[in-house]
Each structure stands twice: as C-alpha cells, then as structure tokens.
mmCIF file of C-alpha atoms in Angstrom:
data_model
loop_
_atom_site.group_PDB
_atom_site.id
_atom_site.type_symbol
_atom_site.label_atom_id
_atom_site.label_comp_id
_atom_site.label_asym_id
_atom_site.label_seq_id
_atom_site.Cartn_x
_atom_site.Cartn_y
_atom_site.Cartn_z
ATOM 1 C CA MET G 93 102.855 259.195 104.058
ATOM 2 C CA GLY G 94 104.669 255.947 104.918
ATOM 3 C CA GLY G 95 106.263 254.679 108.071
ATOM 4 C CA VAL G 96 105.591 253.658 111.651
ATOM 5 C CA ALA G 97 103.698 255.833 114.125
ATOM 6 C CA PRO G 98 105.817 257.189 117.024
ATOM 7 C CA ALA G 99 103.823 255.207 119.608
ATOM 8 C CA GLU G 100 104.293 251.961 117.666
ATOM 9 C CA LEU G 101 108.023 252.578 117.328
ATOM 10 C CA ALA G 102 108.320 253.375 121.036
ATOM 11 C CA ALA G 103 106.656 250.058 121.850
ATOM 12 C CA VAL G 104 109.401 248.095 120.065
ATOM 13 C CA ARG G 105 112.296 250.403 121.019
ATOM 14 C CA GLY G 106 113.946 247.805 123.237
ATOM 15 C CA ARG G 107 113.953 245.119 120.534
ATOM 16 C CA LEU G 108 115.160 247.634 117.964
ATOM 17 C CA GLU G 109 118.108 248.663 120.162
ATOM 18 C CA ALA G 110 119.089 245.030 120.738
ATOM 19 C CA PHE G 111 118.758 244.261 117.019
ATOM 20 C CA ALA G 112 120.843 247.316 116.067
ATOM 21 C CA GLU G 113 123.530 246.452 118.628
ATOM 22 C CA ASP G 114 123.890 243.033 117.003
ATOM 23 C CA ILE G 115 123.740 244.176 113.366
ATOM 24 C CA PHE G 116 126.105 247.127 113.910
ATOM 25 C CA GLY G 117 128.538 245.122 116.043
ATOM 26 C CA SER G 118 131.248 245.494 113.367
ATOM 27 C CA LEU G 119 131.252 249.308 113.612
ATOM 28 C CA PRO G 120 134.374 250.207 115.598
ATOM 29 C CA ARG G 121 133.028 253.139 117.661
ATOM 30 C CA LYS G 122 130.139 253.417 120.091
ATOM 31 C CA ASP G 123 128.973 256.730 118.612
ATOM 32 C CA GLN G 124 128.759 255.131 115.137
ATOM 33 C CA ARG G 125 126.587 252.321 116.473
ATOM 34 C CA ALA G 126 124.355 254.895 118.203
ATOM 35 C CA ARG G 127 124.049 256.903 114.974
ATOM 36 C CA GLY G 128 123.129 253.707 113.138
ATOM 37 C CA GLU G 129 120.255 252.948 115.513
ATOM 38 C CA CYS G 130 119.144 256.585 115.318
ATOM 39 C CA TYR G 131 119.154 256.491 111.496
ATOM 40 C CA LEU G 132 117.019 253.344 111.573
ATOM 41 C CA ARG G 133 114.387 255.106 113.677
ATOM 42 C CA GLY G 134 114.484 258.067 111.320
ATOM 43 C CA LEU G 135 113.823 255.775 108.363
ATOM 44 C CA MET G 136 110.964 253.971 110.088
ATOM 45 C CA LEU G 137 109.129 256.950 111.590
ATOM 46 C CA GLU G 138 106.172 258.386 109.701
ATOM 47 C CA GLY G 139 107.169 261.160 107.331
ATOM 48 C CA ARG G 140 106.947 262.159 103.704
ATOM 49 C CA ARG G 141 110.700 262.463 103.075
ATOM 50 C CA LYS G 142 113.392 260.182 104.492
ATOM 51 C CA SER G 143 116.409 262.254 103.493
ATOM 52 C CA VAL G 144 118.771 263.256 106.306
ATOM 53 C CA GLU G 145 117.531 266.739 107.197
ATOM 54 C CA PRO G 146 113.802 265.964 107.668
ATOM 55 C CA MET G 147 114.684 262.759 109.532
ATOM 56 C CA ALA G 148 116.867 264.731 111.952
ATOM 57 C CA GLN G 149 114.029 267.219 112.498
ATOM 58 C CA ARG G 150 111.523 264.461 113.260
ATOM 59 C CA LEU G 151 113.888 262.683 115.624
ATOM 60 C CA GLY G 152 114.669 265.898 117.510
ATOM 61 C CA GLU G 153 117.668 264.349 119.273
ATOM 62 C CA VAL G 154 120.499 264.481 116.762
ATOM 63 C CA HIS G 155 121.959 267.330 114.735
ATOM 64 C CA TYR G 156 121.562 267.139 110.969
ATOM 65 C CA GLN G 157 125.330 267.381 110.415
ATOM 66 C CA ALA G 158 126.038 264.411 112.696
ATOM 67 C CA LEU G 159 123.531 262.199 110.878
ATOM 68 C CA HIS G 160 124.767 263.422 107.482
ATOM 69 C CA HIS G 161 128.388 262.693 108.393
ATOM 70 C CA PHE G 162 127.475 259.181 109.543
ATOM 71 C CA VAL G 163 125.797 258.197 106.283
ATOM 72 C CA ALA G 164 127.770 260.227 103.720
ATOM 73 C CA VAL G 165 131.320 260.528 105.027
ATOM 74 C CA SER G 166 132.051 258.206 107.947
ATOM 75 C CA PRO G 167 134.349 255.375 106.759
ATOM 76 C CA TRP G 168 132.499 252.436 108.334
ATOM 77 C CA ASP G 169 132.387 249.290 106.199
ATOM 78 C CA TRP G 170 128.880 248.308 105.101
ATOM 79 C CA ARG G 171 129.844 244.747 104.121
ATOM 80 C CA PRO G 172 130.006 243.227 107.635
ATOM 81 C CA VAL G 173 126.678 244.924 108.412
ATOM 82 C CA ARG G 174 125.081 243.318 105.359
ATOM 83 C CA ARG G 175 126.628 239.986 106.248
ATOM 84 C CA ARG G 176 125.180 239.982 109.762
ATOM 85 C CA LEU G 177 121.782 241.093 108.460
ATOM 86 C CA ALA G 178 121.789 238.357 105.803
ATOM 87 C CA GLU G 179 122.739 235.705 108.364
ATOM 88 C CA GLN G 180 119.938 236.790 110.695
ATOM 89 C CA LEU G 181 117.241 237.021 108.023
ATOM 90 C CA VAL G 182 118.096 233.767 106.247
ATOM 91 C CA LYS G 183 117.959 231.965 109.591
ATOM 92 C CA ALA G 184 114.594 233.534 110.466
ATOM 93 C CA LEU G 185 112.902 233.239 107.058
ATOM 94 C CA GLU G 186 114.283 229.869 105.878
ATOM 95 C CA PRO G 187 113.720 231.155 102.319
ATOM 96 C CA THR G 188 112.130 229.119 99.571
ATOM 97 C CA ALA G 189 114.313 230.903 96.998
ATOM 98 C CA TRP G 190 116.481 233.915 96.349
ATOM 99 C CA ALA G 191 115.071 236.409 93.859
ATOM 100 C CA VAL G 192 117.170 238.919 91.927
ATOM 101 C CA ASP G 193 115.941 242.153 90.402
ATOM 102 C CA ASP G 194 116.821 245.818 89.961
ATOM 103 C CA THR G 195 115.073 249.075 90.750
ATOM 104 C CA GLY G 196 115.451 252.711 89.726
ATOM 105 C CA PHE G 197 116.321 255.756 91.846
ATOM 106 C CA PRO G 198 115.079 258.869 89.946
ATOM 107 C CA LYS G 199 117.559 261.754 90.151
ATOM 108 C CA ASP G 200 117.975 265.332 89.017
ATOM 109 C CA GLY G 201 121.307 266.397 87.542
ATOM 110 C CA GLU G 202 124.272 264.406 86.271
ATOM 111 C CA HIS G 203 126.572 264.040 89.265
ATOM 112 C CA SER G 204 124.944 261.498 91.591
ATOM 113 C CA VAL G 205 127.052 258.334 91.387
ATOM 114 C CA GLY G 206 126.006 256.037 88.530
ATOM 115 C CA VAL G 207 123.270 258.313 87.197
ATOM 116 C CA GLN G 208 122.360 258.476 83.514
ATOM 117 C CA ARG G 209 119.272 258.365 81.294
ATOM 118 C CA GLN G 210 118.167 254.733 81.316
ATOM 119 C CA TYR G 211 115.007 252.709 81.738
ATOM 120 C CA CYS G 212 113.548 253.260 85.207
ATOM 121 C CA GLY G 213 111.008 250.635 86.247
ATOM 122 C CA THR G 214 109.858 252.894 89.080
ATOM 123 C CA LEU G 215 108.649 255.451 86.528
ATOM 124 C CA GLY G 216 107.901 252.994 83.727
ATOM 125 C CA LYS G 217 109.962 254.968 81.215
ATOM 126 C CA THR G 218 113.484 256.115 80.324
ATOM 127 C CA ALA G 219 114.561 258.778 82.790
ATOM 128 C CA ASN G 220 117.524 260.215 84.638
ATOM 129 C CA CYS G 221 118.159 257.668 87.395
ATOM 130 C CA GLN G 222 120.477 255.332 89.255
ATOM 131 C CA LEU G 223 119.901 251.581 89.189
ATOM 132 C CA GLY G 224 120.377 249.294 92.165
ATOM 133 C CA VAL G 225 120.533 245.498 91.826
ATOM 134 C CA SER G 226 119.525 243.333 94.788
ATOM 135 C CA VAL G 227 119.430 239.701 95.880
ATOM 136 C CA ASN G 228 116.421 238.988 98.118
ATOM 137 C CA ALA G 229 115.493 236.038 100.323
ATOM 138 C CA VAL G 230 111.903 235.061 99.486
ATOM 139 C CA THR G 231 109.088 232.952 100.900
ATOM 140 C CA GLU G 232 105.351 233.115 100.194
ATOM 141 C CA GLN G 233 104.855 235.061 103.444
ATOM 142 C CA ALA G 234 107.927 237.319 103.692
ATOM 143 C CA SER G 235 111.051 238.511 101.912
ATOM 144 C CA CYS G 236 113.976 240.873 102.409
ATOM 145 C CA PRO G 237 117.073 242.202 100.601
ATOM 146 C CA LEU G 238 120.291 240.335 101.396
ATOM 147 C CA ASP G 239 122.797 242.303 99.310
ATOM 148 C CA TRP G 240 122.995 245.272 96.940
ATOM 149 C CA ARG G 241 125.110 246.553 94.064
ATOM 150 C CA LEU G 242 125.026 249.901 92.274
ATOM 151 C CA PHE G 243 124.896 249.518 88.487
ATOM 152 C CA LEU G 244 127.598 251.738 86.968
ATOM 153 C CA PRO G 245 126.994 252.686 83.308
ATOM 154 C CA GLU G 246 129.940 252.492 80.896
ATOM 155 C CA SER G 247 129.868 256.282 80.508
ATOM 156 C CA TRP G 248 131.275 256.569 84.031
ATOM 157 C CA ASP G 249 134.369 254.440 83.414
ATOM 158 C CA ASP G 250 136.468 257.229 81.877
ATOM 159 C CA ASP G 251 134.753 260.291 83.355
ATOM 160 C CA ALA G 252 137.514 261.341 85.744
ATOM 161 C CA GLU G 253 135.726 264.473 86.946
ATOM 162 C CA ARG G 254 132.499 262.779 87.985
ATOM 163 C CA ARG G 255 134.356 259.822 89.482
ATOM 164 C CA ALA G 256 136.430 262.163 91.643
ATOM 165 C CA THR G 257 133.372 264.162 92.728
ATOM 166 C CA CYS G 258 131.610 260.974 93.888
ATOM 167 C CA HIS G 259 134.790 259.426 95.384
ATOM 168 C CA LEU G 260 134.271 256.404 93.156
ATOM 169 C CA PRO G 261 137.015 253.802 93.787
ATOM 170 C CA GLU G 262 139.249 253.035 90.813
ATOM 171 C CA ARG G 263 138.414 249.310 91.061
ATOM 172 C CA VAL G 264 134.693 249.987 90.526
ATOM 173 C CA ARG G 265 133.963 249.778 86.796
ATOM 174 C CA HIS G 266 130.990 248.983 84.594
ATOM 175 C CA ARG G 267 129.711 245.435 84.890
ATOM 176 C CA PRO G 268 126.489 244.088 83.362
ATOM 177 C CA LYS G 269 123.696 243.613 85.889
ATOM 178 C CA TRP G 270 123.830 239.822 85.582
ATOM 179 C CA GLN G 271 127.508 239.882 86.547
ATOM 180 C CA LEU G 272 126.671 242.041 89.563
ATOM 181 C CA VAL G 273 124.241 239.317 90.623
ATOM 182 C CA LEU G 274 126.979 236.690 90.343
ATOM 183 C CA ASP G 275 129.281 238.933 92.393
ATOM 184 C CA MET G 276 126.645 239.055 95.134
ATOM 185 C CA VAL G 277 125.971 235.311 94.965
ATOM 186 C CA ASP G 278 129.710 234.684 95.352
ATOM 187 C CA GLU G 279 129.940 237.166 98.233
ATOM 188 C CA LEU G 280 127.001 235.558 100.011
ATOM 189 C CA ASP G 281 128.599 232.156 99.441
ATOM 190 C CA GLN G 282 131.732 233.429 101.194
ATOM 191 C CA TRP G 283 129.442 234.319 104.106
ATOM 192 C CA GLY G 284 128.230 230.718 104.228
ATOM 193 C CA LEU G 285 124.892 231.392 102.496
ATOM 194 C CA ARG G 286 123.693 229.654 99.331
ATOM 195 C CA PRO G 287 120.355 229.952 97.530
ATOM 196 C CA PRO G 288 117.993 226.960 97.690
ATOM 197 C CA VAL G 289 116.804 228.109 94.234
ATOM 198 C CA LEU G 290 117.470 231.344 92.362
ATOM 199 C CA VAL G 291 114.648 233.057 90.458
ATOM 200 C CA ALA G 292 114.935 236.016 88.079
ATOM 201 C CA ASP G 293 113.104 237.833 85.304
ATOM 202 C CA ALA G 294 114.026 237.719 81.615
ATOM 203 C CA GLY G 295 116.479 240.602 81.954
ATOM 204 C CA TYR G 296 118.756 238.077 83.663
ATOM 205 C CA GLY G 297 117.394 234.710 82.571
ATOM 206 C CA GLU G 298 117.765 235.365 78.845
ATOM 207 C CA VAL G 299 121.551 235.724 79.247
ATOM 208 C CA GLY G 300 123.053 232.324 78.446
ATOM 209 C CA GLU G 301 126.302 233.153 80.258
ATOM 210 C CA PHE G 302 124.294 233.876 83.409
ATOM 211 C CA ARG G 303 122.521 230.527 83.302
ATOM 212 C CA GLN G 304 125.813 228.774 82.553
ATOM 213 C CA ALA G 305 127.462 230.492 85.524
ATOM 214 C CA LEU G 306 124.677 229.278 87.811
ATOM 215 C CA ASP G 307 125.125 225.756 86.429
ATOM 216 C CA ASP G 308 128.877 226.003 87.064
ATOM 217 C CA ARG G 309 128.173 227.011 90.678
ATOM 218 C CA GLN G 310 125.640 224.156 91.010
ATOM 219 C CA ILE G 311 122.889 226.625 91.880
ATOM 220 C CA PRO G 312 119.319 225.525 91.036
ATOM 221 C CA TYR G 313 117.345 228.155 89.112
ATOM 222 C CA VAL G 314 113.972 228.965 87.576
ATOM 223 C CA VAL G 315 114.472 232.037 85.389
ATOM 224 C CA GLN G 316 112.163 233.792 82.987
ATOM 225 C CA VAL G 317 113.314 233.984 79.348
ATOM 226 C CA LYS G 318 112.024 235.390 76.074
ATOM 227 C CA ALA G 319 109.925 233.549 73.516
ATOM 228 C CA ASP G 320 112.670 233.743 70.879
ATOM 229 C CA THR G 321 115.318 232.044 73.042
ATOM 230 C CA SER G 322 116.574 229.092 70.999
ATOM 231 C CA ALA G 323 116.642 225.427 71.998
ATOM 232 C CA TYR G 324 116.408 221.886 70.669
ATOM 233 C CA SER G 325 113.818 219.313 71.585
ATOM 234 C CA GLU G 326 114.972 216.849 74.251
ATOM 235 C CA HIS G 327 115.034 214.074 71.631
ATOM 236 C CA VAL G 328 117.475 215.853 69.274
ATOM 237 C CA HIS G 329 121.053 214.580 69.621
ATOM 238 C CA PRO G 330 124.361 215.588 67.986
ATOM 239 C CA THR G 331 126.031 213.526 65.302
ATOM 240 C CA THR G 332 129.721 213.183 64.468
ATOM 241 C CA ALA G 333 130.923 214.097 60.989
ATOM 242 C CA PRO G 334 133.149 211.635 59.037
ATOM 243 C CA TYR G 335 136.840 211.840 59.844
ATOM 244 C CA THR G 336 138.695 214.399 57.677
ATOM 245 C CA GLY G 337 142.134 214.268 59.254
ATOM 246 C CA GLN G 338 141.545 217.287 61.524
ATOM 247 C CA GLY G 339 139.658 215.635 64.348
ATOM 248 C CA ARG G 340 135.965 215.025 64.794
ATOM 249 C CA ARG G 341 133.483 216.808 67.024
ATOM 250 C CA PRO G 342 129.775 216.119 67.492
ATOM 251 C CA ARG G 343 127.457 218.775 66.072
ATOM 252 C CA TYR G 344 123.749 219.434 66.065
ATOM 253 C CA ARG G 345 122.876 219.202 62.374
ATOM 254 C CA ASP G 346 119.340 220.525 62.867
ATOM 255 C CA LYS G 347 118.732 224.196 63.444
ATOM 256 C CA PRO G 348 117.521 225.140 66.927
ATOM 257 C CA ARG G 349 113.960 226.403 67.277
ATOM 258 C CA SER G 350 112.542 229.193 69.391
ATOM 259 C CA LEU G 351 110.911 228.320 72.701
ATOM 260 C CA LYS G 352 107.682 229.661 71.261
ATOM 261 C CA GLN G 353 107.882 227.202 68.350
ATOM 262 C CA LEU G 354 108.575 224.289 70.680
ATOM 263 C CA ALA G 355 105.610 225.240 72.886
ATOM 264 C CA LEU G 356 103.276 225.651 69.910
ATOM 265 C CA GLN G 357 104.366 222.254 68.625
ATOM 266 C CA ALA G 358 103.382 220.673 71.957
ATOM 267 C CA GLY G 359 100.040 222.460 71.850
ATOM 268 C CA GLN G 360 97.834 223.929 74.542
ATOM 269 C CA GLN G 361 96.271 220.515 75.130
ATOM 270 C CA ALA G 362 99.567 219.482 76.773
ATOM 271 C CA GLY G 363 98.948 222.023 79.521
ATOM 272 C CA VAL G 364 97.502 221.736 83.031
ATOM 273 C CA GLU G 365 95.438 224.374 84.814
ATOM 274 C CA LEU G 366 96.897 225.205 88.221
ATOM 275 C CA ILE G 367 96.297 227.557 91.146
ATOM 276 C CA TRP G 368 99.658 228.896 92.258
ATOM 277 C CA ARG G 369 98.615 231.393 94.930
ATOM 278 C CA ARG G 370 95.717 232.572 97.052
ATOM 279 C CA GLY G 371 96.226 236.316 97.295
ATOM 280 C CA SER G 372 94.367 239.533 98.011
ATOM 281 C CA LYS G 373 92.844 239.328 94.523
ATOM 282 C CA GLY G 374 91.579 235.799 95.090
ATOM 283 C CA LEU G 375 92.816 232.588 93.521
ATOM 284 C CA GLN G 376 95.640 233.085 91.023
ATOM 285 C CA ARG G 377 95.258 230.436 88.330
ATOM 286 C CA SER G 378 96.358 229.795 84.767
ATOM 287 C CA ARG G 379 97.309 226.978 82.375
ATOM 288 C CA PHE G 380 100.908 225.763 82.135
ATOM 289 C CA VAL G 381 102.893 223.485 79.839
ATOM 290 C CA ALA G 382 106.221 221.903 80.853
ATOM 291 C CA LEU G 383 108.624 220.376 78.313
ATOM 292 C CA ARG G 384 112.168 219.030 78.398
ATOM 293 C CA VAL G 385 114.445 220.931 76.004
ATOM 294 C CA ARG G 386 118.134 221.520 75.276
ATOM 295 C CA PRO G 387 118.867 225.284 75.299
ATOM 296 C CA ALA G 388 121.189 226.134 72.415
ATOM 297 C CA GLY G 389 124.500 227.956 72.692
ATOM 298 C CA ILE G 390 127.546 227.025 74.751
ATOM 299 C CA THR G 391 130.412 229.079 76.112
ATOM 300 C CA PRO G 392 133.968 228.867 74.670
ATOM 301 C CA ARG G 393 135.014 226.859 77.732
ATOM 302 C CA ARG G 394 132.296 224.309 77.033
ATOM 303 C CA GLN G 395 133.330 224.174 73.364
ATOM 304 C CA ALA G 396 136.879 223.313 74.404
ATOM 305 C CA ALA G 397 135.510 220.560 76.616
ATOM 306 C CA ALA G 398 133.480 219.264 73.697
ATOM 307 C CA ARG G 399 136.580 218.912 71.543
ATOM 308 C CA ALA G 400 138.309 217.014 74.320
ATOM 309 C CA ASP G 401 135.368 214.769 75.142
ATOM 310 C CA GLY G 402 134.562 213.780 71.575
ATOM 311 C CA ALA G 403 131.324 212.059 70.655
ATOM 312 C CA GLY G 404 130.066 211.764 74.246
ATOM 313 C CA TRP G 405 129.202 215.451 74.440
ATOM 314 C CA GLU G 406 125.705 216.933 74.092
ATOM 315 C CA LEU G 407 123.732 219.863 75.435
ATOM 316 C CA PRO G 408 122.083 219.274 78.819
ATOM 317 C CA THR G 409 118.310 219.023 79.113
ATOM 318 C CA ARG G 410 116.403 221.711 81.006
ATOM 319 C CA TRP G 411 112.806 222.385 81.928
ATOM 320 C CA LEU G 412 110.888 224.742 79.661
ATOM 321 C CA LEU G 413 107.850 226.058 81.528
ATOM 322 C CA VAL G 414 105.310 228.192 79.678
ATOM 323 C CA GLU G 415 102.179 229.949 80.870
ATOM 324 C CA TRP G 416 99.431 229.539 78.278
ATOM 325 C CA PRO G 417 96.007 230.799 79.370
ATOM 326 C CA THR G 418 93.070 229.044 77.708
ATOM 327 C CA ASP G 419 91.876 232.293 76.115
ATOM 328 C CA LYS G 420 95.233 233.003 74.416
ATOM 329 C CA ALA G 421 96.399 231.739 71.041
ATOM 330 C CA GLU G 422 99.993 231.343 72.277
ATOM 331 C CA PRO G 423 101.955 231.325 75.551
ATOM 332 C CA ILE G 424 102.454 234.601 77.394
ATOM 333 C CA LYS G 425 105.460 233.724 79.622
ATOM 334 C CA TYR G 426 108.447 231.380 79.418
ATOM 335 C CA TRP G 427 110.903 230.027 82.004
ATOM 336 C CA LEU G 428 113.969 227.770 81.867
ATOM 337 C CA SER G 429 115.036 225.684 84.867
ATOM 338 C CA ASN G 430 117.805 223.246 85.750
ATOM 339 C CA LEU G 431 115.731 221.591 88.506
ATOM 340 C CA PRO G 432 115.677 217.759 88.413
ATOM 341 C CA GLN G 433 113.520 215.971 85.854
ATOM 342 C CA ALA G 434 111.328 214.597 88.666
ATOM 343 C CA THR G 435 110.312 218.101 89.819
ATOM 344 C CA PRO G 436 106.488 218.364 89.903
ATOM 345 C CA LEU G 437 104.851 220.904 87.611
ATOM 346 C CA VAL G 438 103.217 222.664 90.543
ATOM 347 C CA GLU G 439 106.658 223.272 92.098
ATOM 348 C CA LEU G 440 108.031 224.736 88.861
ATOM 349 C CA VAL G 441 105.055 227.079 88.653
ATOM 350 C CA ARG G 442 105.258 228.093 92.307
ATOM 351 C CA LEU G 443 108.930 229.020 91.951
ATOM 352 C CA GLY G 444 108.471 230.716 88.590
ATOM 353 C CA LYS G 445 105.767 232.935 90.075
ATOM 354 C CA LEU G 446 107.542 233.688 93.361
ATOM 355 C CA ARG G 447 109.202 236.894 92.160
ATOM 356 C CA TRP G 448 106.082 238.939 93.010
ATOM 357 C CA ARG G 449 107.403 239.255 96.569
ATOM 358 C CA ILE G 450 110.331 241.417 95.476
ATOM 359 C CA GLU G 451 107.990 244.099 94.170
ATOM 360 C CA GLN G 452 106.488 244.304 97.663
ATOM 361 C CA ASP G 453 109.988 244.757 99.116
ATOM 362 C CA TYR G 454 110.778 247.588 96.730
ATOM 363 C CA ARG G 455 107.441 249.311 97.416
ATOM 364 C CA GLU G 456 107.942 249.166 101.187
ATOM 365 C CA CYS G 457 111.602 250.179 100.993
ATOM 366 C CA LYS G 458 110.686 253.208 98.892
ATOM 367 C CA GLY G 459 107.256 254.189 100.147
ATOM 368 C CA ALA G 460 107.807 253.655 103.879
ATOM 369 C CA LEU G 461 111.592 253.614 104.361
ATOM 370 C CA GLY G 462 112.922 256.160 101.855
ATOM 371 C CA LEU G 463 115.137 253.874 99.765
ATOM 372 C CA ASP G 464 115.207 256.389 96.897
ATOM 373 C CA HIS G 465 115.142 259.546 99.056
ATOM 374 C CA TYR G 466 118.889 259.821 99.674
ATOM 375 C CA GLU G 467 120.140 263.155 98.351
ATOM 376 C CA GLY G 468 123.900 262.607 98.549
ATOM 377 C CA ARG G 469 126.003 262.029 95.450
ATOM 378 C CA GLY G 470 128.816 259.817 96.722
ATOM 379 C CA PHE G 471 129.524 256.121 96.268
ATOM 380 C CA VAL G 472 130.003 255.447 99.986
ATOM 381 C CA GLY G 473 126.863 257.385 100.964
ATOM 382 C CA TRP G 474 124.694 255.438 98.510
ATOM 383 C CA HIS G 475 125.908 252.106 99.878
ATOM 384 C CA HIS G 476 125.513 253.241 103.491
ATOM 385 C CA HIS G 477 121.954 254.413 102.846
ATOM 386 C CA VAL G 478 120.718 251.286 101.022
ATOM 387 C CA THR G 479 122.350 249.124 103.709
ATOM 388 C CA LEU G 480 120.568 251.030 106.483
ATOM 389 C CA VAL G 481 117.250 250.822 104.618
ATOM 390 C CA ALA G 482 117.763 247.051 104.286
ATOM 391 C CA VAL G 483 118.433 246.828 108.035
ATOM 392 C CA ALA G 484 115.261 248.798 108.815
ATOM 393 C CA HIS G 485 113.271 246.593 106.429
ATOM 394 C CA GLY G 486 114.817 243.492 108.010
ATOM 395 C CA PHE G 487 113.774 244.601 111.492
ATOM 396 C CA LEU G 488 110.190 245.237 110.367
ATOM 397 C CA THR G 489 110.144 241.845 108.648
ATOM 398 C CA LEU G 490 111.224 240.128 111.869
ATOM 399 C CA GLU G 491 108.575 242.045 113.791
ATOM 400 C CA ARG G 492 105.893 240.793 111.413
ATOM 401 C CA LEU G 493 107.150 237.240 111.858
ATOM 402 C CA ARG G 494 106.784 237.665 115.633
ATOM 403 C CA ARG G 495 103.043 238.256 115.352
ATOM 404 C CA PRO G 496 100.980 235.134 116.024
ATOM 405 C CA LYS G 497 99.321 233.701 112.951
ATOM 406 C CA PRO G 498 95.504 234.021 112.958
ATOM 407 C CA ALA G 499 93.708 230.841 113.960
ATOM 408 C CA ALA G 500 92.351 228.818 111.037
ATOM 409 C CA SER G 501 88.600 229.103 110.650
ATOM 410 C CA ALA G 502 86.554 225.992 111.191
#
C-alpha cells in the first residue's frame, strides 16, 4: 500500500494548499482549484487504489461525481498547470539533465484512449496497454516529470468510432515516440526552459533523425544506441570524385563500421575503470572506453547542404562511449554524445548512467500516487490525471528537498 499517512499529510496541509493555489492559478474557477487540491490529497493519501471512487471515500469530504467530473469532463487546460509546475521544479532542482522515457499503463478492453497490444515495460511483455512518454528533470538526488504525451498507435488514426468515444481531437494523430519528445522539448522551450543535457535510452538514441533534431536545436545529448549503429572512425574523411560534368560532391569511399567493430578495434585496454555512483547497493563501477567517431547517415536536408557546400563538407565527430566490464569479451552498452571534445570521461559516464532516476519516478508515481490507476477512457481525462499525478509528485519532491541533509560523518 503506497502513499502518505493521514497525520503526515495533515502536517504539511498548509504548504500543500499554498503550492496548489500557485500551480492551479490558471484554472478559471475557485471550485476547480479546490477540486484540484482535493484530488492531490486523494492521490497522496495511503490507499491501494487511486482511482476516483476509492479516493473520494478516503477523503470523506467530496462526492465521487464531483471529483470524477473535475478530472474526466471539466474543460480546464492542463498545459498552463504543467508549465507552472515545470517552472517551479526546474528552479528548485537545478537539474543536471533532462531524461526522456516511456511507461506502460495496463488496460482491459479496447476503448481506453490509445490502447492496443504493445510492449509494456511495466509488465515486461507485450500486453494490452497505453503508453505515456515523459520528459523529466534529473539530478543525482531528485527528479520529476516536466511534461507528458500520450502515444497514439496508428490503428487509432482512422478508427472514427473509438476516437469519438474517447473525444479524441481531430488534430491528434499518430506520431513516433521520438517526435513526441521533440514536441515536448519545443513546448518547454516556449516556456523558457531548455535542457542542460538530454539523456535517453536506445529506443530514442538509435534514431538518427532524433539525434539530428537535437543537433539542429543545439541541445547537448548523451543517448544510448545499439551496437550495430554505423559510424566512421574520426580519422576517415570524404574524398571528391573527378569532375564528370554533373557537379562534384564529397563522398565517404569506405564503408561505415558498426560501433561494436570500432570499440573492438580500440580494445579493452583503451578503457578506464570508473565509479559513477555510490548507491544503496554500494559502489557502482565498471570499465569504459571513449572514442571519437563520425556517425553515418545524414538527412535529406543535410545532403542538399552538402551539394551546395562542395568539398568542405564532412560528417561531424561525436563521442562514442562504451561500457566494457573486464569480465566481458565485448562491450555491453553504447552511447553517442555531441558534448565538446574536451568533456572528461567521468562526465560522459555520469550523464550516460543518469537515467536510473526516471525509473524511481515511475515507481513512485505508480506505486504511491496511482499514475496507472485512472479508469476513465477519454483523452482529456488521461491528460488531467497524469498532470495531477505529476503535481503531487512535484510537491513530494519539494518536501524532500526541504529536509535538512544529514551531517557528514567525521
């Protein structure tokens, strides 16, 4: 059973009310703001289920229908609420990086918005579920969601009946998860927030268009990729073919190699053993190799630029970071990064490994705050619920930051 004990919640009631008044300031009516604060307490209170009806019963001060209407039907805009929350949390956390990931919401039936049989990380298998994609502010000590998107499978694009049942706006169509991340990054940028560094797993990092889009936005990144991602060594350069009357363009005459091949060529002896974190399981250490490489593949826009620029064009160099434990015959993890060439190895490793915090966010949001307990089917209700869970999580994060740090032992 997750959540906060009634006595603990009562002790912080004043701070919670002030926090809610600020975060829900964009809601036009006083009763909506009151329902928002009430919903937050329902999410945070101890209890096995955090769907509307059991929350209303535990609170004992609001009718189920009123709370249900607020989250499922009421037309308040969740975007200004997320913006204010993001502004507050980024200011308080001063994040080291933003981490992106997705999580599953297991569902029964076929009519909850965005549901279909797909891989669900929560269950570790393919199952009937929704998928939510989030951008989280991350430090070694704390983290929190800043923005959310619902992943809509292609099967929903032309399913008029299900779209109508869930009140799915016509403008909302299938977009790959990596594009949803870019949508959120752009939205956060409009709110005056930019990532110091963006980190992601291979589901995002292996997409060349995603990395290119981050480069175009001048966003630093350290993203995990797959071993078979192709690249050239830093020392390989393009050559220009003889003139044939149709223009000349530089080309890489050698075939690119996989990141695994480039790492094996460097050899394990090129690695350094590092400790990247002191956690509950003790010192986290492994051996890492860092190389400069030129990831292969360019977008059509870059190809057009290459034709215009002529022989001066070549692929940019990037960091290839690999984790290669001494007891393994080959590397076990790979990252690409556009951080400056002078970046220390320990910093690359620290950022590459920072994504572990997001899993803690998801566990708390689900286990203690009911992120995947919402039983409504609609598009608006889903976004209201995940926004309110993020607000509750944000408040608890700020409360933890308020606690004095334990004195260092002599």
